[in-house]
Amino acid sequence: MPSEFELIRRHFVRPTPQAILGPGDDCALIASSPGMQLAITTDMLIAGTHFLPNTDPHQLGWKTLAVNLSDLAAMGARPRWALLAGSLPAANEPWIAAFADGLFACASHYGVDVIGGDTTRGPLTFCLTAIGEVPVGTALRRDQALLDDDLWVSGQPGLAALGLAHLQGRTELAEVLVKPCLAALQRPLARVELGLELRQRGLAHAAIDVSDGLLADLGHVLERSAVAAELFVAQLPPLPAAADPVLARRCQLAGGDDYELVFSAAPARRAEIAELAVRLALPLWCCGRVIRATPGQLTLVDDDGQAVPIKDKGYDHFG
Amino acid sequence: MPSEFELIRRHFVRPTPQAILGPGDDCALIASSPGMQLAITTDMLIAGTHFLPNTDPHQLGWKTLAVNLSDLAAMGARPRWALLAGSLPAANEPWIAAFADGLFACASHYGVDVIGGDTTRGPLTFCLTAIGEVPVGTALRRDQALLDDDLWVSGQPGLAALGLAHLQGRTELAEVLVKPCLAALQRPLARVELGLELRQRGLAHAAIDVSDGLLADLGHVLERSAVAAELFVAQLPPLPAAADPVLARRCQLAGGDDYELVFSAAPARRAEIAELAVRLALPLWCCGRVIRATPGQLTLVDDDGQAVPIKDKGYDHFG
């Protein structure tokens, strides 16, 4: 069996033009550009908790990086570097090769260098650390939502949770929905271009990515910004007609693993944001507003203008 | 039971004066100092592989950070920031609190800010990413050993492996050795000051930390530097008199988990390095030299000047 070092060399050591020193030493060396700050995030993905153990390794490699790039996107940072630590039950080389191909496909798509890592034997687990750059003082933070801001969400949150429900036999999706829902779950896109545009154009005040669920993640913004909000059900993305409407709504509001962006912006910028949506070919939904009420309070308003009680706020690993 | 977010807030959110934005957003934000490069490393620690499942959580918290700071030390970098990702089988708050105290005791000892992370439920696993700074172009790399360099090692490599053998019942250590061997295993020190001094004074050419075992890690330096070396058994640290000499030698040469530094330096710097050892109160052993032979080849020379065949080169997770 090839050694740990040989497996790393074969599958994970590829050119790193953005690094001063890539994999193979005690540390990687990088230099940030003048006037830039570094945005850094780390995420652990565990078989059985974050992905099904039989997940396709190529898709898993993609997703392991993409979910971290989503955090960079939510700060408006440009992805630059990543480090991967992985634990594997056995050195199954075809599996490792497919995982590496998926990881580097994502890295190449977003222009990221994989500069280091660690591998070991143990339960199937990955931990990825991603580093991006953002000009000094311009990062999109969670704590900057302002009174009267619009609340926006990108894309179609809930598809990933529908895909998971389908895979777990909790629903049977119509044929037309299977592919997009599984793609959202297994090969999510990080909204990097959206984050960059929102930051560069000064369009957003606060932003977060939807990893725990729309209500839960919006709740984080409200708490950190010490504001309240209304979310209008009628202005959320229409539910896919072919899905069970109760389940689809639940997935849209409380499903995790979406990696869309939620952001707040001044109402004066609506036309610019609408134009951005067209340019990025990415729907952006103006679905709420920041109001003066108990900080952190989120009110869901249904089609008739009635407040709906909120349960099931999102995904909490220890909740 | 407190939620994931509440557990993080209680135990892992502490002041981060070196960061622009610490835990609580999608990413942490940091700014590197002008003229500095960043050294970055990540390590995964898994219950049963890297530590015994019943390990004291305070010591485990310390070690999780210390083993990564050791990689920074081996580059001559000054530790600045860290991110922690953790997976826990259940939210056992006293255990988490003790782990956090150990982690932050180490962070405080070495002047590190814990700026972010991720927690989830799953097999007991930690992944730590550490970031340090080093002036442009001065990092101690593995690939810089030169012909005729002396080879040095710090401290007493092998104690951690002896401690592990004792805990696993493979040997019974004399009372006088139990405490230092268990301390080396469970609460290792990262040789940060040594790495900084070697780099600042331009004393070392190449350096690495001993995590896989002295022979294995020295082998990495030789391979990357495309040189060969002799290691003189008589010039290694004397073995503890109270331990089984065969086991003690094996632990010294091939035991992992030591976190001492191995470095190469010009023979002209011997007196300065000896003085540094006195100042740091850390023994430094001049125990080998770089020779012209097949690149990567390491020859062990015994007390009689005879070459000893090398088996058991070190620890390889998939070997």
XYZ file of C-alpha atoms in Angstrom, chain A residues 35 45 60 94 97 103 133 171 223 231 305:
11
model
C -4.030 46.950 1.674
C -17.523 17.515 7.433
C -17.735 15.273 -1.770
C -9.510 5.229 -6.323
C -8.208 10.112 -6.378
C -11.645 19.137 -4.639
C -8.653 38.510 0.719
C -40.317 12.205 0.187
C -28.879 39.198 16.777
C -39.900 38.138 6.347
C -50.315 39.849 6.120
